[in-house]
Coordinates of C-alpha atoms and ligand atoms in Angstrom, one line a residue:
Chain G
M1 CA 107.7 -310.6 -139.7
K2 CA 109.0 -314.1 -139.1
F3 CA 112.6 -315.0 -138.8
S4 CA 114.4 -318.2 -139.6
G5 CA 118.1 -318.9 -139.7
T6 CA 121.1 -320.7 -138.3
V7 CA 122.3 -320.1 -134.7
F8 CA 125.6 -318.4 -133.7
K9 CA 125.8 -318.9 -130.0
Y10 CA 127.8 -316.7 -127.5
G11 CA 128.0 -316.3 -123.8
N12 CA 127.3 -313.6 -121.2
D13 CA 128.4 -310.0 -121.2
I14 CA 129.2 -309.7 -124.9
N15 CA 130.3 -306.1 -125.1
T16 CA 130.2 -303.7 -128.0
D17 CA 134.0 -303.4 -128.1
V18 CA 134.2 -307.0 -129.3
I19 CA 131.1 -306.8 -131.5
F20 CA 132.6 -303.8 -133.3
P21 CA 136.1 -302.8 -132.1
G22 CA 136.9 -299.1 -131.4
R23 CA 139.8 -299.2 -133.9
Y24 CA 137.3 -299.6 -136.7
L25 CA 134.9 -296.8 -135.7
K26 CA 136.0 -294.7 -138.6
V27 CA 134.5 -297.3 -141.0
W28 CA 131.1 -296.1 -142.1
E29 CA 129.9 -298.2 -144.9
P30 CA 127.6 -301.0 -143.7
A31 CA 129.0 -303.5 -146.2
E32 CA 132.5 -302.9 -144.9
M33 CA 131.3 -302.9 -141.3
A34 CA 129.7 -306.3 -141.9
K35 CA 133.1 -307.8 -142.6
L36 CA 134.4 -306.6 -139.3
A37 CA 131.5 -307.7 -137.1
M38 CA 132.4 -309.7 -134.0
E39 CA 136.1 -309.7 -135.1
D40 CA 137.5 -309.7 -131.5
L41 CA 135.2 -312.4 -130.3
D42 CA 134.8 -314.8 -133.3
K43 CA 137.0 -314.3 -136.3
E44 CA 134.9 -316.9 -138.3
F45 CA 131.6 -315.1 -137.7
A46 CA 131.8 -312.6 -140.6
K47 CA 132.9 -315.3 -143.0
K48 CA 130.2 -317.8 -142.1
V49 CA 127.1 -315.7 -141.4
R50 CA 124.3 -315.8 -143.9
K51 CA 121.3 -313.6 -144.4
G52 CA 118.6 -314.4 -141.8
D53 CA 121.0 -316.0 -139.3
I54 CA 120.3 -315.6 -135.6
I55 CA 122.5 -314.7 -132.7
V56 CA 121.8 -316.4 -129.4
A57 CA 123.5 -315.1 -126.3
G58 CA 123.4 -315.1 -122.6
K59 CA 122.9 -312.2 -120.2
Y60 CA 123.7 -308.5 -120.9
F61 CA 124.3 -308.7 -124.6
G62 CA 125.7 -305.4 -126.0
C63 CA 127.1 -303.9 -122.9
G64 CA 129.7 -301.2 -122.9
S65 CA 130.1 -298.3 -125.4
S66 CA 127.0 -296.8 -126.9
R67 CA 128.3 -297.2 -130.4
E68 CA 125.5 -297.9 -132.8
Q69 CA 127.9 -299.6 -135.1
A70 CA 127.5 -302.7 -133.0
A71 CA 123.9 -303.0 -134.1
T72 CA 124.6 -301.8 -137.6
C73 CA 127.3 -304.3 -138.3
L74 CA 125.2 -307.2 -137.2
K75 CA 122.3 -306.1 -139.3
A76 CA 124.6 -305.5 -142.3
A77 CA 126.0 -308.9 -141.8
G78 CA 122.6 -310.3 -142.4
V79 CA 121.6 -311.2 -138.8
S80 CA 117.8 -311.2 -138.6
V81 CA 117.3 -311.2 -134.8
V82 CA 119.4 -311.4 -131.6
I83 CA 117.8 -313.5 -128.9
A84 CA 119.4 -313.1 -125.5
E85 CA 118.7 -313.7 -121.9
S86 CA 119.0 -310.0 -121.4
F87 CA 120.4 -306.9 -123.1
A88 CA 122.3 -303.8 -122.1
R89 CA 119.8 -300.9 -122.4
I90 CA 121.7 -298.7 -125.0
F91 CA 122.2 -301.7 -127.3
Y92 CA 118.6 -302.6 -126.9
R93 CA 117.5 -299.1 -128.0
N94 CA 120.0 -298.9 -130.8
A95 CA 119.0 -302.2 -132.3
I96 CA 115.3 -301.2 -132.4
N97 CA 116.2 -297.8 -133.8
L98 CA 118.3 -299.3 -136.5
G99 CA 115.7 -302.0 -137.3
L100 CA 117.6 -305.0 -136.0
A101 CA 115.1 -307.2 -134.1
I102 CA 116.0 -308.3 -130.6
M103 CA 114.2 -310.5 -128.2
V104 CA 114.5 -311.3 -124.6
C105 CA 114.2 -315.0 -123.8
P106 CA 115.6 -316.3 -120.5
E107 CA 115.5 -320.0 -121.6
I108 CA 117.1 -319.5 -125.0
G109 CA 120.4 -320.9 -123.9
S110 CA 118.9 -324.3 -123.0
I111 CA 117.0 -324.9 -126.2
A112 CA 119.5 -323.7 -128.9
E113 CA 123.0 -324.7 -129.8
A114 CA 125.4 -323.2 -132.4
G115 CA 124.4 -324.5 -135.9
D116 CA 120.8 -325.3 -135.0
R117 CA 118.0 -323.9 -137.2
L118 CA 115.5 -321.6 -135.4
E119 CA 112.2 -320.2 -136.4
V120 CA 111.0 -317.0 -134.5
E121 CA 107.7 -315.2 -134.5
P122 CA 108.2 -311.8 -132.9
T123 CA 104.5 -310.9 -132.6
T124 CA 103.8 -313.9 -130.4
G125 CA 107.3 -314.5 -129.0
E126 CA 107.2 -318.1 -130.2
V127 CA 110.8 -319.6 -130.7
K128 CA 111.0 -323.0 -132.3
N129 CA 114.2 -325.0 -132.8
L130 CA 113.8 -326.9 -136.1
T131 CA 116.8 -329.0 -135.4
N132 CA 115.8 -330.5 -132.0
G133 CA 112.1 -329.7 -131.9
K134 CA 112.4 -327.7 -128.6
T135 CA 110.5 -324.5 -128.1
A136 CA 110.7 -321.4 -125.9
K137 CA 108.7 -318.3 -125.3
A138 CA 110.4 -314.9 -125.7
K139 CA 109.0 -311.6 -124.3
V140 CA 106.7 -309.9 -126.8
L141 CA 107.8 -306.4 -127.8
P142 CA 105.3 -303.5 -127.2
P143 CA 103.3 -302.6 -130.4
F144 CA 105.1 -299.3 -131.0
I145 CA 108.4 -301.0 -131.0
L146 CA 107.2 -303.7 -133.4
E147 CA 105.9 -300.8 -135.6
I148 CA 109.4 -299.2 -135.7
L149 CA 111.0 -302.6 -136.5
G150 CA 108.4 -303.2 -139.2
D151 CA 109.2 -299.8 -140.8
G152 CA 112.9 -300.8 -140.9
G153 CA 114.0 -298.6 -138.0
L154 CA 113.4 -295.2 -136.4
I155 CA 114.4 -293.0 -139.3
P156 CA 112.2 -294.7 -141.9
H157 CA 109.5 -294.8 -139.2
L158 CA 109.7 -291.0 -138.5
K159 CA 109.9 -290.3 -142.2
K160 CA 106.7 -292.1 -142.7
K161 CA 105.0 -290.3 -139.8
M162 CA 106.3 -286.9 -140.7
A163 CA 105.2 -287.3 -144.3
K164 CA 101.7 -288.1 -143.1
A165 CA 101.6 -285.2 -140.6
Chain Z
M1 CA 104.5 -293.0 -101.6
G2 CA 107.5 -290.8 -102.2
K3 CA 109.4 -290.5 -105.4
T4 CA 113.1 -290.9 -106.4
M5 CA 115.0 -288.3 -108.3
A6 CA 114.6 -290.1 -111.6
E7 CA 110.9 -290.4 -111.2
K8 CA 110.5 -286.7 -110.3
I9 CA 112.8 -285.3 -112.9
L10 CA 111.4 -287.4 -115.8
A11 CA 107.8 -286.6 -114.8
K12 CA 108.6 -282.9 -114.9
A13 CA 110.4 -283.1 -118.3
A14 CA 107.5 -285.1 -119.7
G15 CA 104.9 -282.7 -118.3
V16 CA 103.0 -285.3 -116.3
K17 CA 102.1 -285.1 -112.7
E18 CA 103.7 -288.3 -111.5
A19 CA 105.8 -291.2 -112.9
S20 CA 106.5 -294.7 -111.7
P21 CA 109.1 -297.3 -112.7
G22 CA 108.0 -299.0 -116.0
D23 CA 106.1 -296.0 -117.3
L24 CA 107.0 -295.0 -120.9
L25 CA 107.2 -291.3 -121.2
D26 CA 107.8 -288.9 -124.1
V27 CA 110.5 -286.7 -122.6
Y28 CA 111.8 -283.4 -123.9
P29 CA 115.5 -283.2 -123.0
H30 CA 117.0 -279.8 -122.1
V31 CA 120.4 -280.7 -123.5
A32 CA 121.3 -283.1 -126.3
M33 CA 125.1 -283.7 -126.6
S34 CA 127.0 -285.5 -129.3
H35 CA 130.7 -285.7 -130.0
E36 CA 132.3 -286.9 -133.3
N37 CA 129.3 -289.1 -133.8
A38 CA 127.3 -285.9 -134.5
G39 CA 128.4 -286.9 -138.1
L40 CA 126.3 -290.0 -137.8
V41 CA 123.5 -288.1 -136.2
S42 CA 123.4 -285.5 -138.9
K43 CA 123.3 -288.2 -141.6
S44 CA 120.2 -289.7 -140.0
F45 CA 118.7 -286.2 -139.4
K46 CA 119.0 -285.5 -143.1
E47 CA 117.2 -288.8 -143.9
I48 CA 114.2 -287.8 -141.7
G49 CA 113.8 -285.0 -144.2
T50 CA 112.3 -282.2 -142.2
G51 CA 115.5 -280.2 -142.5
K52 CA 114.7 -278.2 -139.4
L53 CA 116.1 -278.6 -135.9
Y54 CA 113.6 -278.6 -133.1
D55 CA 115.7 -276.2 -131.1
P56 CA 119.4 -275.7 -132.1
D57 CA 120.2 -274.2 -128.7
R58 CA 119.6 -277.5 -126.9
I59 CA 122.2 -279.2 -129.1
V60 CA 125.8 -279.3 -127.9
I61 CA 128.6 -280.8 -130.0
I62 CA 132.0 -281.4 -128.6
F63 CA 134.9 -282.9 -130.5
D64 CA 137.0 -285.2 -128.2
H65 CA 137.2 -288.7 -129.4
R66 CA 139.8 -288.2 -132.2
V67 CA 141.5 -284.9 -131.6
P68 CA 143.3 -283.7 -133.5
A69 CA 142.1 -285.8 -136.4
E70 CA 144.3 -288.9 -136.6
T71 CA 143.3 -290.0 -140.1
E72 CA 142.0 -288.4 -143.2
K73 CA 138.7 -290.1 -142.7
T74 CA 138.3 -288.5 -139.2
A75 CA 139.3 -285.1 -140.7
E76 CA 136.5 -285.5 -143.3
G77 CA 134.1 -286.4 -140.5
H78 CA 135.1 -283.3 -138.5
K79 CA 134.7 -281.2 -141.6
T80 CA 131.2 -282.4 -142.3
V81 CA 130.1 -281.7 -138.7
R82 CA 131.6 -278.2 -138.8
E83 CA 129.7 -277.4 -141.9
F84 CA 126.5 -278.7 -140.4
V85 CA 127.0 -276.6 -137.3
K86 CA 127.5 -273.5 -139.4
K87 CA 124.5 -274.2 -141.7
H88 CA 122.1 -274.8 -138.8
G89 CA 123.4 -272.1 -136.5
I90 CA 124.4 -274.4 -133.6
K91 CA 126.0 -272.1 -131.1
N92 CA 127.1 -274.7 -128.6
F93 CA 129.9 -276.2 -130.7
F94 CA 133.3 -277.0 -129.2
D95 CA 136.1 -277.9 -131.5
I96 CA 139.2 -279.9 -130.9
N97 CA 140.6 -277.4 -128.5
T98 CA 138.1 -277.7 -125.6
G99 CA 138.3 -281.1 -123.9
I100 CA 136.4 -284.3 -123.2
C101 CA 132.7 -284.0 -123.5
H102 CA 131.9 -285.1 -119.9
Q103 CA 134.2 -282.4 -118.5
V104 CA 133.3 -279.7 -121.0
L105 CA 129.5 -280.0 -120.4
P106 CA 129.7 -279.0 -116.7
E107 CA 132.4 -276.5 -117.3
Q108 CA 130.3 -274.7 -119.8
G109 CA 127.2 -274.6 -117.7
F110 CA 125.2 -277.4 -119.4
C111 CA 124.7 -279.5 -116.3
R112 CA 121.8 -277.9 -114.4
P113 CA 120.0 -279.7 -111.5
G114 CA 116.5 -281.0 -112.2
E115 CA 117.0 -281.1 -116.0
V116 CA 117.2 -284.0 -118.5
L117 CA 120.4 -284.4 -120.5
V118 CA 120.9 -287.0 -123.2
G119 CA 124.2 -287.7 -125.0
T120 CA 125.4 -290.1 -127.7
D121 CA 127.9 -291.5 -125.3
S122 CA 127.5 -294.2 -122.7
H123 CA 129.2 -292.3 -119.9
T124 CA 126.7 -289.5 -120.1
T125 CA 125.6 -290.8 -116.6
T126 CA 128.5 -288.5 -115.4
H127 CA 126.2 -285.5 -115.2
G128 CA 124.0 -287.0 -112.5
A129 CA 126.7 -285.7 -110.2
F130 CA 124.9 -282.3 -110.6
G131 CA 121.4 -283.7 -110.0
V132 CA 120.7 -284.0 -113.7
F133 CA 118.9 -287.0 -115.1
S134 CA 121.5 -287.8 -117.8
T135 CA 121.7 -290.9 -119.9
G136 CA 123.4 -292.3 -123.0
I137 CA 121.4 -292.8 -126.2
G138 CA 122.2 -293.9 -129.8
A139 CA 123.0 -291.7 -132.7
T140 CA 119.9 -292.6 -134.6
E141 CA 117.5 -291.6 -131.8
M142 CA 119.6 -288.5 -131.3
A143 CA 118.6 -287.5 -134.8
A144 CA 115.0 -288.0 -133.8
V145 CA 115.7 -285.7 -130.8
W146 CA 117.2 -283.1 -133.1
A147 CA 114.1 -283.2 -135.3
T148 CA 111.3 -283.6 -132.8
G149 CA 112.8 -282.5 -129.5
K150 CA 111.7 -285.6 -127.7
L151 CA 112.3 -289.3 -127.2
W152 CA 110.7 -292.1 -125.3
L153 CA 112.2 -293.2 -122.0
M154 CA 111.2 -295.9 -119.6
V155 CA 111.1 -294.6 -116.0
P156 CA 113.8 -296.7 -114.2
E157 CA 113.7 -298.3 -110.8
T158 CA 116.3 -296.9 -108.5
I159 CA 119.1 -298.5 -106.4
K160 CA 120.0 -296.6 -103.2
V161 CA 123.7 -296.7 -102.3
V162 CA 124.5 -295.6 -98.8
V163 CA 128.1 -294.9 -98.1
K164 CA 129.2 -295.0 -94.4
G165 CA 132.4 -294.2 -92.7
K166 CA 135.4 -292.2 -93.9
F167 CA 138.0 -292.7 -96.6
K168 CA 141.3 -294.0 -95.4
P169 CA 144.4 -292.3 -96.7
G170 CA 145.3 -293.6 -100.2
V171 CA 141.6 -294.6 -100.9
Y172 CA 139.6 -292.5 -103.2
S173 CA 136.1 -292.2 -104.9
K174 CA 137.6 -294.4 -107.7
D175 CA 138.1 -297.2 -105.2
L176 CA 134.6 -296.8 -103.8
I177 CA 133.0 -297.0 -107.2
L178 CA 135.1 -299.9 -108.4
H179 CA 134.2 -301.8 -105.2
L180 CA 130.5 -301.0 -105.9
I181 CA 130.7 -302.3 -109.5
G182 CA 132.4 -305.5 -108.2
K183 CA 129.5 -305.9 -105.9
L184 CA 126.6 -305.0 -108.3
R185 CA 128.4 -306.7 -111.3
A186 CA 128.4 -305.3 -114.8
D187 CA 124.6 -305.7 -115.3
G188 CA 123.6 -305.1 -111.7
A189 CA 122.0 -301.7 -112.5
D190 CA 120.9 -302.4 -116.1
Y191 CA 117.8 -300.3 -116.9
K192 CA 118.1 -298.8 -113.3
S193 CA 119.1 -295.5 -111.8
I194 CA 121.4 -295.2 -108.8
E195 CA 121.3 -292.6 -106.1
F196 CA 124.2 -292.0 -103.7
F197 CA 123.8 -291.0 -100.1
G198 CA 126.1 -290.6 -97.0
Q199 CA 128.3 -288.1 -95.2
A200 CA 131.3 -289.1 -97.2
I201 CA 129.4 -288.2 -100.4
D202 CA 128.4 -284.8 -98.9
E203 CA 132.0 -284.2 -98.1
M204 CA 133.3 -285.1 -101.5
T205 CA 134.4 -282.5 -104.0
I206 CA 132.4 -282.1 -107.2
A207 CA 135.2 -283.8 -109.1
S208 CA 135.2 -286.9 -106.9
R209 CA 131.4 -287.2 -107.2
M210 CA 131.8 -287.2 -111.0
V211 CA 134.0 -290.3 -110.8
L212 CA 131.1 -292.1 -109.1
T213 CA 128.5 -291.2 -111.6
N214 CA 130.8 -291.6 -114.6
L215 CA 131.7 -295.2 -113.6
S216 CA 128.1 -296.1 -112.6
M217 CA 127.6 -296.8 -116.3
E218 CA 129.9 -299.8 -115.8
A219 CA 127.3 -301.4 -113.5
G220 CA 124.9 -300.8 -116.4
A221 CA 123.1 -297.8 -114.8
K222 CA 120.8 -295.8 -117.0
S223 CA 121.5 -292.8 -114.8
A224 CA 123.3 -292.2 -111.5
M225 CA 122.6 -289.2 -109.3
I226 CA 123.8 -287.4 -106.3
P227 CA 121.2 -285.3 -104.6
P228 CA 122.3 -281.6 -105.1
D229 CA 123.5 -279.7 -102.1
Q230 CA 125.0 -276.2 -101.6
K231 CA 128.3 -277.3 -103.2
T232 CA 126.4 -278.3 -106.4
V233 CA 124.4 -275.1 -106.5
D234 CA 127.5 -273.0 -105.9
Y235 CA 129.3 -274.7 -108.7
V236 CA 126.5 -274.6 -111.2
K237 CA 125.9 -270.9 -110.4
S238 CA 129.5 -270.2 -111.1
V239 CA 129.3 -271.5 -114.6
T240 CA 125.8 -270.4 -115.8
N241 CA 123.2 -267.7 -115.3
K242 CA 120.4 -269.9 -116.5
P243 CA 117.7 -270.6 -113.8
F244 CA 117.3 -274.2 -112.6
E245 CA 115.3 -276.0 -110.0
V246 CA 117.0 -278.4 -107.6
I247 CA 115.0 -281.7 -107.4
K248 CA 115.8 -284.0 -104.5
P249 CA 114.4 -287.5 -103.8
D250 CA 111.5 -287.7 -101.3
P251 CA 112.6 -289.0 -97.9
D252 CA 110.1 -291.9 -98.3
A253 CA 111.0 -292.7 -101.9
H254 CA 110.8 -296.3 -102.9
Y255 CA 114.1 -298.0 -103.9
C256 CA 114.3 -301.5 -105.5
Q257 CA 117.4 -302.3 -103.6
T258 CA 119.7 -300.7 -101.0
V259 CA 123.4 -301.3 -101.0
E260 CA 125.6 -300.2 -98.1
I261 CA 129.3 -299.6 -98.3
D262 CA 131.6 -299.1 -95.3
L263 CA 134.5 -296.9 -96.1
D264 CA 136.3 -297.9 -92.9
Q265 CA 136.8 -301.3 -94.5
L266 CA 137.7 -300.1 -98.0
T267 CA 141.2 -300.5 -99.4
P268 CA 142.6 -299.5 -102.8
Q269 CA 140.8 -301.5 -105.5
I270 CA 141.7 -302.5 -109.0
A271 CA 139.6 -303.8 -112.0
C272 CA 141.4 -306.6 -113.8
P273 CA 141.2 -307.6 -117.4
H274 CA 138.9 -307.8 -119.3
A275 CA 135.9 -306.6 -117.3
V276 CA 135.3 -303.6 -115.1
D277 CA 133.4 -305.8 -112.6
N278 CA 136.5 -308.0 -112.2
V279 CA 137.5 -306.0 -109.1
K280 CA 140.1 -307.1 -106.5
P281 CA 141.9 -305.4 -103.7
L282 CA 144.9 -303.8 -105.4
S283 CA 147.3 -305.4 -102.9
E284 CA 146.6 -308.8 -104.5
L285 CA 148.0 -307.6 -107.8
A286 CA 151.0 -305.8 -106.3
G287 CA 154.2 -306.6 -108.2
T288 CA 152.6 -307.2 -111.6
V289 CA 154.9 -305.6 -114.2
I290 CA 153.5 -302.9 -116.4
N291 CA 154.5 -301.3 -119.7
Q292 CA 152.2 -298.2 -119.7
A293 CA 150.5 -296.0 -117.1
L294 CA 147.8 -293.6 -118.0
I295 CA 146.4 -290.8 -115.8
G296 CA 143.5 -288.8 -117.2
S297 CA 140.3 -289.1 -119.2
C298 CA 136.8 -288.1 -118.4
T299 CA 136.9 -290.4 -115.4
N300 CA 140.0 -289.1 -113.5
G301 CA 141.5 -286.3 -115.5
R302 CA 140.5 -283.4 -113.3
L303 CA 142.8 -281.0 -111.4
E304 CA 142.5 -283.0 -108.1
D305 CA 143.5 -286.2 -109.9
L306 CA 146.6 -284.6 -111.5
E307 CA 147.5 -283.1 -108.1
E308 CA 147.1 -286.4 -106.4
G309 CA 149.3 -288.1 -109.0
A310 CA 152.0 -285.4 -108.7
R311 CA 152.0 -285.9 -105.0
Q312 CA 152.9 -289.6 -105.6
L313 CA 155.8 -288.6 -107.9
K314 CA 157.5 -286.5 -105.2
G315 CA 160.1 -285.5 -107.7
R316 CA 160.9 -289.1 -108.7
K317 CA 161.1 -290.4 -112.3
V318 CA 158.8 -292.7 -114.1
H319 CA 160.4 -296.2 -114.3
P320 CA 162.6 -296.4 -117.5
E321 CA 160.5 -299.3 -118.8
V322 CA 157.2 -297.6 -118.4
R323 CA 155.6 -295.2 -120.8
M324 CA 153.5 -292.8 -118.8
L325 CA 150.7 -290.8 -120.4
V326 CA 149.0 -287.8 -118.9
I327 CA 145.6 -286.6 -120.4
P328 CA 144.0 -283.6 -118.7
A329 CA 140.2 -283.8 -119.1
S330 CA 139.9 -280.3 -120.6
W331 CA 141.7 -277.2 -121.7
K332 CA 140.6 -275.5 -118.5
V333 CA 142.1 -278.3 -116.4
Y334 CA 145.2 -278.3 -118.6
R335 CA 145.6 -274.6 -118.0
Q336 CA 145.2 -274.8 -114.2
A337 CA 147.6 -277.7 -114.1
L338 CA 150.1 -275.6 -116.0
D339 CA 149.7 -272.7 -113.5
K340 CA 150.2 -275.1 -110.6
G341 CA 153.4 -276.5 -112.0
L342 CA 151.8 -280.0 -112.3
I343 CA 152.6 -280.3 -116.0
A344 CA 156.2 -279.5 -115.4
A345 CA 156.3 -282.1 -112.7
Y346 CA 155.0 -284.8 -115.0
I347 CA 157.3 -283.8 -117.9
D348 CA 160.3 -283.7 -115.6
A349 CA 159.4 -287.2 -114.4
G350 CA 159.5 -288.4 -118.0
A351 CA 155.8 -288.6 -118.7
V352 CA 154.2 -287.7 -122.1
V353 CA 151.5 -285.1 -121.7
L354 CA 148.8 -285.4 -124.4
N355 CA 146.3 -282.9 -125.4
P356 CA 142.9 -283.1 -123.7
G357 CA 140.8 -285.7 -125.5
C358 CA 139.9 -289.4 -125.4
G359 CA 143.1 -290.6 -127.0
P360 CA 144.0 -294.2 -126.1
C361 CA 141.0 -294.5 -123.7
L362 CA 139.0 -296.0 -126.5
G363 CA 141.9 -297.4 -128.5
A364 CA 141.6 -294.7 -131.3
H365 CA 145.2 -293.3 -131.2
Q366 CA 147.9 -291.8 -129.0
G367 CA 149.3 -294.7 -127.0
L368 CA 147.9 -298.1 -128.1
M369 CA 149.5 -301.2 -126.9
A370 CA 151.2 -304.2 -128.5
P371 CA 150.4 -307.8 -127.8
G372 CA 151.5 -308.9 -124.4
E373 CA 151.7 -305.4 -123.0
R374 CA 150.0 -304.2 -119.8
C375 CA 148.7 -300.8 -118.8
I376 CA 147.4 -299.4 -115.5
S377 CA 145.0 -296.7 -116.2
S378 CA 142.7 -294.2 -114.4
T379 CA 140.1 -294.5 -117.2
N380 CA 136.8 -296.4 -117.0
R381 CA 137.0 -299.4 -119.3
N382 CA 139.3 -302.4 -119.6
F383 CA 137.5 -304.5 -122.2
Q384 CA 139.6 -306.8 -124.4
G385 CA 141.2 -304.7 -127.2
R386 CA 140.0 -301.4 -125.7
M387 CA 143.5 -299.9 -125.7
G388 CA 145.1 -301.5 -128.7
S389 CA 145.9 -305.2 -129.2
T390 CA 143.4 -307.8 -128.1
Q391 CA 146.4 -309.5 -126.5
S392 CA 147.1 -306.5 -124.2
E393 CA 145.7 -305.9 -120.7
V394 CA 144.2 -302.9 -119.0
Y395 CA 144.0 -302.6 -115.2
L396 CA 141.8 -299.7 -113.8
A397 CA 142.7 -297.9 -110.6
S398 CA 142.9 -294.5 -108.9
P399 CA 145.2 -291.8 -110.2
A400 CA 147.4 -292.2 -107.2
A401 CA 147.8 -295.9 -107.8
V402 CA 148.5 -295.3 -111.5
V403 CA 151.4 -292.9 -110.7
A404 CA 152.8 -294.9 -107.9
S405 CA 152.9 -297.9 -110.3
A406 CA 154.4 -295.9 -113.1
V407 CA 157.3 -295.0 -110.8
A408 CA 157.7 -298.5 -109.5
G409 CA 157.4 -300.2 -112.9
M410 CA 154.8 -302.5 -111.4
I411 CA 151.4 -302.4 -109.9
T412 CA 151.9 -300.7 -106.5
L413 CA 149.8 -299.4 -103.6
P414 CA 149.7 -295.6 -103.5
E415 CA 152.1 -294.2 -100.9
V416 CA 150.4 -292.6 -97.9
K417 CA 152.0 -289.8 -96.0
Ligands
SF4_1 S1 137.7 -290.4 -122.2 FE1 137.2 -292.5 -122.6 S2 135.3 -292.9 -121.5 FE2 135.6 -290.7 -121.5 S3 134.3 -290.0 -123.2 FE3 136.4 -290.4 -124.0 S4 136.4 -292.5 -124.7 FE4 134.6 -292.2 -123.4

């Protein structure tokens, strides 16, 4: 598992209402959800994002409503990993359960700007900015969480485990 | 060293002797609640492939977010869940005619002190008012709970909130919690639990306590609890025959932070757009013209809230340029409000009384706003676009302030007699 992509950078307290607005909660298909991602924050995001791209954010990313669609729409849009100074706990759990990698990195804001190319190694926490050469260290996720992410989320993970049992 | 409520309750539910902050535990929740998103849960549950629920009697499903169905798509979603409920013999199913999940759970006896309750809704913290460790989880992990009965939880650190003094007239539990959120900020309690103490808390009604735990989520809290007392026990016994064990914090429990609030200094508060922690004394906003006023929701839609609002009306009419919406939190509350003549009072004042449900609180239907419009609301969130247009504004305040403002046509301090 190694991620590389272009940075979309946002500030502090990005809540799930702007990541995936309540008025769209009846949309279920991931491909459709991808088109609505971040609409209330950055109308350009859904148009510009490419597979593997990386969201960089400040403190408390994903606060607010527990809607999983906030993680689903980002994953469906092609985001490989969200790196933030900190996350709201329900978003953090949802992202892991849906197989969207997230990493906590307090210095991320100072090493990455929008449009930079990043390379991220989740097993070591290594973050490298290929555009300006700067590096940072993110917190390494516990092994059981890496395992869930590696399996593509909690459901495929449980499926695998239950099949073995 | 002593233990907090979160530490004690989680240790018990995980079957371990002791738990400390940071421990990862496999916990077996007693109650697992979902609303319309039970549709999403059941989809993931089917994918797991076991086909068998761990224990159907722990599952509670309550329709409230889009009731009655506002689109064909929602109608289909409701239908899928109803079929799932039938097929799997889920007894604890409450259709569109019951109320908002966070009001229905206690009313139906699912909030029992000392237990663990998880819900696929962020404001599941509400049930800590009954001494329950209750927290919001995602739909996917709820599917895992349905299938395996358990989920991993990290034992949180706990913030101690000590409330001193007495409420002044016109100041309510809503003002107290808004003030606290302003102090802690939106992420001040992220990954943490909160416990509330003080004589004012002891004297509070159950309904007012629920306002505190409901809104604690807006400071990021994983759970928020009020140590159960006789009032809690009496209430719970009045709604369920199930046995429960009251768990209180140890007197020498370790808290990561202590926050003191002096009610003698507290005035009516208001949360300004577009963040719940953007809290100011309400008097600073007085005179701001509004287009809509909403009293109700899982935050402040209980009988005492509707009564307090009606007292502000005093037979006056809602301002002609304000649309006033009233949303009782449940059918039970609705019925009691009818009996007490409150519904008549609101209708006579020109308000629109909606059926119990989430309605405009999450911007789904029933009272959305146009660009440039402003609403004062007794709900719990004012994020951008929460109640319709991203160019509209939501201000959060107590039910009394909402109704006083609806009458005046502008943000106004509640009248005190
Ligand atoms: S009333 Fe509002 S806050 Fe309460 S459960 Fe419904 S949407 Fe959530």
